[in-house]
Amino acid sequence: MLEEFRKEIDQLDDELIKLLNKRMDIVQEVGKLKRSDKSAIYRPEREKAIIDRLTANSQGILNRAAIEAIFFEIFAVSRNYELPERIAYLGPEGSFTHQAAESRYGAMSDYIPLDSITSVFESVKTSRARFGVVPIENNQEGTVQETIDLLAMHKLSIAAEIVLPIHFAFASKEENLENIKTVYSRDIAFRQCKNFLNDYFKHPVKLVPVSSTSRACQIAGEEDGAAAICAPIAARQYTLPILYSNIQDSADNQTRFLIISQNFVNQVSGQDKTSVIANLPDEPGSLVRFLQNFQNAGINLCKVESRPAKEGTTFKYVFFVEFEGHFNEPKVQNTIQPYKNNITWLGSYVQLC
């Protein structure tokens, strides 16, 4: 009976590979057309429409999450056949940002791990990379303020957002916890896995902060009696056995990442978010009046955060504002029209959170 099932699966896999090859043949033709008229290869709103359609038409056990996992990889391979893409991200390899980048661009893309968020922005701005992936906020720790400041400074476009559940793993060559004397990781990982460390270790262990969870894996793999709290992708990269998965205190721990690019414009998808920098007049009530316009228009505000304007010696602030809707929708245009000279549009993209 098992052998019959395996034969049936093999036949289905043969059919799948035929269909995928046929899809890639068409993709290459699409790539030629896009290159001829200089159209964008990466179209997040088109990918969302495909996922929506497939989810609605699925008659079996494949839910949206499963369909996304399968087709995001297919999309990534397709884009590389249309036009190979180079993606810069906040490194090192094996970081959560690396994992977020691979979730959208797959294993075939050309990745550049960089040491700082500033380096990612500069790589995209100088066209050394077509896209950059950077963290913008964590729902447990708050906003990455450096990313907001660099968005205001460089005026690059936000092409998409990625929401990644943050799952920490506990990895070590040691099979017995009693043999572990030192645990390496980042400070933030120690904070977010405090309950695990308290519950599982009855003997003293030294917690040593390092620059990245990837570096933690590297050290733990070379040192006896050591372990790492890390991203699962880092443990796999350094072939360090995972003893425990999902050790984070909160099951709701998520980080939001942005994909940045130059002059990138998404079409209206019907489920969009817009990010802008608002440099408002320095006078009483200016922020209140600005925000009131969105309430009057029935536009939901997702985020309002002040950042130093860094203009001379004054204590003036600009505002990073995110709201639901696409910049080109009439309702949005009417709302921001009185402030068109005070707003820098950063991007409108498919809303995932």
Short mmCIF file of C-alpha atoms in Angstrom, two decimals:
data_model
loop_
_atom_site.label_atom_id
_atom_site.label_comp_id
_atom_site.label_asym_id
_atom_site.label_seq_id
_atom_site.Cartn_x
_atom_site.Cartn_y
_atom_site.Cartn_z
CA MET A 1 0.00 0.00 0.00
CA LEU A 2 2.81 2.43 0.93
CA GLU A 3 4.58 1.67 -2.34
CA GLU A 4 1.40 2.50 -4.29
CA PHE A 5 1.15 5.85 -2.52
CA ARG A 6 4.78 6.59 -3.33
CA LYS A 7 4.25 5.78 -7.00
CA GLU A 8 1.25 8.10 -7.09
CA ILE A 9 3.26 10.88 -5.43
CA ASP A 10 6.08 10.36 -7.94
CA GLN A 11 3.61 10.69 -10.82
CA LEU A 12 2.20 13.89 -9.35
CA ASP A 13 5.71 15.29 -8.83
CA ASP A 14 6.51 14.54 -12.49
CA GLU A 15 3.40 16.47 -13.52
CA LEU A 16 4.31 19.34 -11.20
CA ILE A 17 7.79 19.69 -12.66
CA LYS A 18 6.35 19.76 -16.19
CA LEU A 19 3.93 22.51 -15.20
CA LEU A 20 6.61 24.49 -13.36
CA ASN A 21 8.92 24.32 -16.36
CA LYS A 22 6.07 25.54 -18.54
CA ARG A 23 5.47 28.39 -16.09
CA MET A 24 9.16 29.37 -16.21
CA ASP A 25 9.11 29.37 -20.02
CA ILE A 26 6.29 31.92 -19.91
CA VAL A 27 8.08 33.85 -17.16
CA GLN A 28 11.15 34.27 -19.37
CA GLU A 29 8.97 35.73 -22.13
CA VAL A 30 7.38 38.09 -19.60
CA GLY A 31 10.89 39.11 -18.53
CA LYS A 32 11.80 40.03 -22.12
CA LEU A 33 8.71 42.24 -22.37
CA LYS A 34 9.42 43.92 -19.03
CA ARG A 35 13.03 44.60 -19.94
CA SER A 36 12.01 46.09 -23.28
CA ASP A 37 9.68 48.62 -21.65
CA LYS A 38 11.71 48.88 -18.40
CA SER A 39 8.85 47.64 -16.23
CA ALA A 40 9.44 46.54 -12.65
CA ILE A 41 10.11 42.83 -12.18
CA TYR A 42 8.99 42.73 -8.53
CA ARG A 43 5.27 43.38 -8.22
CA PRO A 44 4.07 42.68 -4.66
CA GLU A 45 0.47 43.62 -5.45
CA ARG A 46 0.40 41.09 -8.33
CA GLU A 47 1.79 38.37 -6.05
CA LYS A 48 -0.86 39.18 -3.44
CA ALA A 49 -3.60 38.90 -6.08
CA ILE A 50 -2.31 35.45 -7.07
CA ILE A 51 -2.21 34.28 -3.45
CA ASP A 52 -5.73 35.64 -2.87
CA ARG A 53 -7.05 33.81 -5.93
CA LEU A 54 -5.34 30.51 -5.12
CA THR A 55 -6.51 30.63 -1.51
CA ALA A 56 -10.10 31.24 -2.60
CA ASN A 57 -9.92 28.39 -5.15
CA SER A 58 -8.18 25.85 -2.90
CA GLN A 59 -10.45 22.86 -2.36
CA GLY A 60 -8.06 20.79 -0.26
CA ILE A 61 -6.06 21.07 2.95
CA LEU A 62 -3.72 23.79 1.70
CA ASN A 63 -4.54 26.98 3.62
CA ARG A 64 -3.24 30.47 2.93
CA ALA A 65 -0.06 30.01 4.97
CA ALA A 66 0.83 26.82 3.09
CA ILE A 67 0.05 28.39 -0.29
CA GLU A 68 2.21 31.41 0.57
CA ALA A 69 5.11 29.17 1.63
CA ILE A 70 5.00 27.30 -1.69
CA PHE A 71 4.30 30.17 -4.05
CA PHE A 72 6.62 32.79 -2.55
CA GLU A 73 9.45 30.43 -3.47
CA ILE A 74 7.98 29.96 -6.96
CA PHE A 75 7.68 33.76 -7.31
CA ALA A 76 11.31 34.17 -6.23
CA VAL A 77 12.55 31.62 -8.78
CA SER A 78 10.37 33.24 -11.44
CA ARG A 79 11.79 36.70 -10.78
CA ASN A 80 15.32 35.36 -11.13
CA TYR A 81 14.47 33.92 -14.53
CA GLU A 82 12.95 37.27 -15.51
CA LEU A 83 15.94 39.23 -14.21
CA PRO A 84 18.43 38.13 -11.52
CA GLU A 85 18.10 40.33 -8.45
CA ARG A 86 20.71 41.45 -5.95
CA ILE A 87 19.44 42.01 -2.42
CA ALA A 88 21.30 43.74 0.39
CA TYR A 89 20.23 43.03 3.96
CA LEU A 90 21.29 43.71 7.52
CA GLY A 91 23.62 40.80 8.18
CA PRO A 92 25.27 38.63 9.01
CA GLU A 93 24.19 35.47 7.23
CA GLY A 94 21.77 33.53 9.39
CA SER A 95 20.18 36.64 10.92
CA PHE A 96 16.44 37.15 11.12
CA THR A 97 16.77 39.82 8.41
CA HIS A 98 18.43 37.18 6.21
CA GLN A 99 15.49 34.89 6.92
CA ALA A 100 13.03 37.68 6.04
CA ALA A 101 14.87 38.38 2.77
CA GLU A 102 14.86 34.71 1.76
CA SER A 103 11.15 34.47 2.54
CA ARG A 104 10.51 36.88 -0.36
CA TYR A 105 13.46 36.37 -2.69
CA GLY A 106 14.13 32.66 -2.26
CA ALA A 107 17.38 30.75 -2.31
CA MET A 108 18.45 31.68 -5.86
CA SER A 109 18.89 35.44 -5.44
CA ASP A 110 22.24 37.15 -4.99
CA TYR A 111 22.42 38.30 -1.37
CA ILE A 112 24.75 40.88 0.17
CA PRO A 113 24.95 40.76 3.99
CA LEU A 114 26.02 44.14 5.38
CA ASP A 115 27.10 45.23 8.84
CA SER A 116 24.73 48.15 9.33
CA ILE A 117 21.35 49.52 8.27
CA THR A 118 23.17 52.57 6.90
CA SER A 119 25.21 50.32 4.60
CA VAL A 120 22.03 48.69 3.26
CA PHE A 121 20.55 52.10 2.40
CA GLU A 122 23.78 53.24 0.73
CA SER A 123 23.99 50.00 -1.26
CA VAL A 124 20.51 50.54 -2.66
CA LYS A 125 20.98 54.26 -3.26
CA THR A 126 24.18 53.66 -5.26
CA SER A 127 22.51 50.80 -7.21
CA ARG A 128 24.93 48.19 -5.90
CA ALA A 129 21.77 46.32 -4.92
CA ARG A 130 18.31 46.48 -6.46
CA PHE A 131 16.55 45.94 -3.13
CA GLY A 132 17.42 46.23 0.55
CA VAL A 133 15.81 44.51 3.53
CA VAL A 134 15.90 46.26 6.91
CA PRO A 135 14.00 45.91 10.21
CA ILE A 136 11.53 48.67 11.06
CA GLU A 137 9.88 47.48 14.30
CA ASN A 138 9.35 44.61 16.72
CA ASN A 139 6.02 44.26 18.48
CA GLN A 140 7.79 43.50 21.78
CA GLU A 141 10.71 45.96 21.62
CA GLY A 142 9.36 48.85 19.53
CA THR A 143 10.62 50.84 16.54
CA VAL A 144 14.06 50.70 14.92
CA GLN A 145 14.62 54.44 14.94
CA GLU A 146 17.70 54.29 12.70
CA THR A 147 15.57 52.93 9.87
CA ILE A 148 13.08 55.80 10.17
CA ASP A 149 15.89 58.39 10.19
CA LEU A 150 17.48 56.86 7.08
CA LEU A 151 14.14 56.76 5.26
CA ALA A 152 13.80 60.50 5.88
CA MET A 153 17.40 61.15 4.83
CA HIS A 154 17.73 59.07 1.66
CA LYS A 155 14.20 59.34 0.23
CA LEU A 156 14.26 55.74 -1.01
CA SER A 157 10.99 53.98 -1.78
CA ILE A 158 9.34 51.31 0.32
CA ALA A 159 8.45 48.47 -2.04
CA ALA A 160 6.92 46.07 0.48
CA GLU A 161 6.72 45.03 4.10
CA ILE A 162 7.48 41.60 5.56
CA VAL A 163 6.10 40.37 8.87
CA LEU A 164 8.24 37.59 10.34
CA PRO A 165 7.34 35.61 13.46
CA ILE A 166 10.46 35.56 15.63
CA HIS A 167 11.21 32.04 16.84
CA PHE A 168 14.40 31.49 18.80
CA ALA A 169 16.14 28.12 18.94
CA PHE A 170 18.51 26.74 21.55
CA ALA A 171 21.42 25.03 19.79
CA SER A 172 24.48 23.20 21.06
CA LYS A 173 26.84 20.31 20.41
CA GLU A 174 26.15 19.19 23.98
CA GLU A 175 23.29 16.73 24.41
CA ASN A 176 22.98 17.22 28.16
CA LEU A 177 22.02 20.65 29.51
CA GLU A 178 24.08 20.01 32.63
CA ASN A 179 27.23 20.17 30.49
CA ILE A 180 26.41 23.65 29.20
CA LYS A 181 28.28 26.37 31.08
CA THR A 182 28.06 29.31 28.65
CA VAL A 183 25.25 30.59 26.42
CA TYR A 184 25.96 33.07 23.62
CA SER A 185 23.45 35.37 21.95
CA ARG A 186 22.37 38.98 21.56
CA ASP A 187 21.10 41.00 24.52
CA ILE A 188 17.63 41.19 23.01
CA ALA A 189 17.48 37.40 22.66
CA PHE A 190 18.41 36.90 26.31
CA ARG A 191 15.59 39.28 27.29
CA GLN A 192 13.05 37.57 25.08
CA CYS A 193 13.98 34.04 26.24
CA LYS A 194 14.28 34.77 29.97
CA ASN A 195 11.64 32.24 31.03
CA PHE A 196 13.32 29.40 29.15
CA LEU A 197 16.68 30.13 30.76
CA ASN A 198 15.14 30.31 34.23
CA ASP A 199 13.09 27.13 33.80
CA TYR A 200 15.63 24.85 32.14
CA PHE A 201 18.85 25.72 33.92
CA LYS A 202 19.10 24.82 37.58
CA HIS A 203 22.86 25.37 37.61
CA PRO A 204 24.69 28.67 36.98
CA VAL A 205 25.34 29.49 33.33
CA LYS A 206 27.20 32.47 31.93
CA LEU A 207 25.22 34.57 29.45
CA VAL A 208 27.62 36.21 27.00
CA PRO A 209 26.25 38.84 24.59
CA VAL A 210 27.75 38.85 21.08
CA SER A 211 27.18 40.87 17.91
CA SER A 212 24.68 38.49 16.31
CA THR A 213 22.95 35.17 16.77
CA SER A 214 24.99 33.89 13.82
CA ARG A 215 28.18 34.73 15.68
CA ALA A 216 26.71 32.95 18.73
CA CYS A 217 26.28 29.78 16.65
CA GLN A 218 29.80 30.01 15.31
CA ILE A 219 31.31 30.27 18.81
CA ALA A 220 29.07 27.56 20.28
CA GLY A 221 30.07 25.21 17.49
CA GLU A 222 33.76 25.66 18.30
CA GLU A 223 33.62 25.65 22.10
CA ASP A 224 32.89 22.77 24.46
CA GLY A 225 30.17 23.35 27.04
CA ALA A 226 28.66 26.19 25.01
CA ALA A 227 25.26 26.87 23.44
CA ALA A 228 23.60 29.56 21.36
CA ILE A 229 20.20 31.21 21.39
CA CYS A 230 19.71 31.91 17.73
CA ALA A 231 17.53 32.03 14.66
CA PRO A 232 16.86 28.53 13.27
CA ILE A 233 18.42 29.60 9.95
CA ALA A 234 21.70 30.37 11.79
CA ALA A 235 21.79 26.96 13.47
CA ARG A 236 21.30 25.28 10.09
CA GLN A 237 24.01 27.43 8.52
CA TYR A 238 26.58 26.37 11.13
CA THR A 239 25.22 22.79 11.38
CA LEU A 240 24.70 23.25 15.11
CA PRO A 241 22.10 20.80 16.48
CA ILE A 242 18.90 22.42 17.73
CA LEU A 243 18.00 21.05 21.16
CA TYR A 244 14.87 23.17 21.66
CA SER A 245 12.75 25.21 19.27
CA ASN A 246 10.41 28.15 19.94
CA ILE A 247 12.00 29.08 23.26
CA GLN A 248 10.88 32.73 23.18
CA ASP A 249 8.70 33.93 26.08
CA SER A 250 5.99 35.33 23.81
CA ALA A 251 4.34 33.34 21.06
CA ASP A 252 3.28 36.66 19.53
CA ASN A 253 6.81 37.98 18.99
CA GLN A 254 6.98 39.43 15.46
CA THR A 255 9.31 41.75 13.60
CA ARG A 256 8.30 43.89 10.66
CA PHE A 257 10.83 44.45 7.89
CA LEU A 258 10.79 46.84 4.93
CA ILE A 259 11.97 46.18 1.40
CA ILE A 260 13.49 49.40 0.03
CA SER A 261 14.37 50.33 -3.53
CA GLN A 262 14.84 53.33 -5.78
CA ASN A 263 11.81 54.95 -7.44
CA PHE A 264 9.58 51.95 -6.82
CA VAL A 265 5.84 52.40 -7.35
CA ASN A 266 3.22 49.75 -6.62
CA GLN A 267 -0.16 49.75 -8.25
CA VAL A 268 -3.29 50.02 -6.10
CA SER A 269 -4.12 46.59 -4.66
CA GLY A 270 -7.18 47.47 -2.59
CA GLN A 271 -5.39 46.58 0.64
CA ASP A 272 -2.53 49.06 0.88
CA LYS A 273 -0.56 51.00 3.45
CA THR A 274 1.24 54.29 2.84
CA SER A 275 4.29 55.68 4.66
CA VAL A 276 5.19 59.37 4.59
CA ILE A 277 7.47 61.84 6.36
CA ALA A 278 5.54 64.95 7.45
CA ASN A 279 7.51 68.14 8.05
CA LEU A 280 4.78 70.31 9.55
CA PRO A 281 4.81 74.04 10.34
CA ASP A 282 6.31 74.85 13.72
CA GLU A 283 3.17 76.38 15.20
CA PRO A 284 0.56 75.44 17.83
CA GLY A 285 -1.94 72.79 16.71
CA SER A 286 -0.28 71.90 13.39
CA LEU A 287 0.00 68.18 14.20
CA VAL A 288 -3.56 68.03 15.56
CA ARG A 289 -4.96 69.66 12.43
CA PHE A 290 -2.94 67.33 10.20
CA LEU A 291 -4.18 64.20 11.98
CA GLN A 292 -7.76 65.50 12.14
CA ASN A 293 -7.87 65.50 8.32
CA PHE A 294 -7.37 61.72 8.33
CA GLN A 295 -10.15 61.21 10.87
CA ASN A 296 -12.50 63.39 8.84
CA ALA A 297 -11.72 61.34 5.72
CA GLY A 298 -12.22 58.01 7.52
CA ILE A 299 -8.58 56.97 6.93
CA ASN A 300 -7.11 54.77 9.64
CA LEU A 301 -3.72 55.85 10.98
CA CYS A 302 -1.34 52.94 11.68
CA LYS A 303 1.64 54.81 13.15
CA VAL A 304 2.67 58.32 14.11
CA GLU A 305 6.20 58.73 15.44
CA SER A 306 8.25 61.88 15.91
CA ARG A 307 11.94 62.07 15.01
CA PRO A 308 14.43 64.94 15.30
CA ALA A 309 14.50 67.05 12.14
CA LYS A 310 18.27 67.53 12.59
CA GLU A 311 18.09 71.07 11.23
CA GLY A 312 20.56 73.46 12.81
CA THR A 313 20.45 73.97 16.58
CA THR A 314 16.65 73.94 16.95
CA PHE A 315 14.62 71.21 18.64
CA LYS A 316 12.32 70.70 15.67
CA TYR A 317 10.72 67.37 14.78
CA VAL A 318 9.40 65.60 11.70
CA PHE A 319 6.81 62.84 11.85
CA PHE A 320 6.88 59.35 10.40
CA VAL A 321 3.24 58.61 9.56
CA GLU A 322 1.67 55.42 8.22
CA PHE A 323 -1.95 55.05 7.22
CA GLU A 324 -4.23 52.68 5.36
CA GLY A 325 -4.77 53.34 1.66
CA HIS A 326 -2.70 54.00 -1.45
CA PHE A 327 -1.13 57.39 -2.08
CA ASN A 328 -2.80 57.60 -5.50
CA GLU A 329 -6.33 56.91 -4.26
CA PRO A 330 -8.57 60.01 -4.58
CA LYS A 331 -9.54 59.96 -0.89
CA VAL A 332 -5.90 59.98 0.16
CA GLN A 333 -4.95 62.66 -2.35
CA ASN A 334 -7.77 64.92 -1.15
CA THR A 335 -6.71 64.44 2.45
CA ILE A 336 -3.06 65.33 1.97
CA GLN A 337 -3.58 68.04 -0.66
CA PRO A 338 -3.35 70.91 1.89
CA TYR A 339 0.00 69.48 3.02
CA LYS A 340 1.52 68.52 -0.34
CA ASN A 341 4.55 70.74 0.30
CA ASN A 342 5.08 69.28 3.77
CA ILE A 343 4.97 65.58 2.90
CA THR A 344 7.60 63.25 1.51
CA TRP A 345 5.99 60.09 0.13
CA LEU A 346 8.03 56.97 1.00
CA GLY A 347 5.85 54.29 -0.52
CA SER A 348 2.47 52.63 -0.84
CA TYR A 349 2.54 48.85 -0.63
CA VAL A 350 0.45 45.80 0.21
CA GLN A 351 -0.54 45.93 3.89
CA LEU A 352 0.40 42.83 5.87
CA CYS A 353 -0.05 44.18 9.42
#
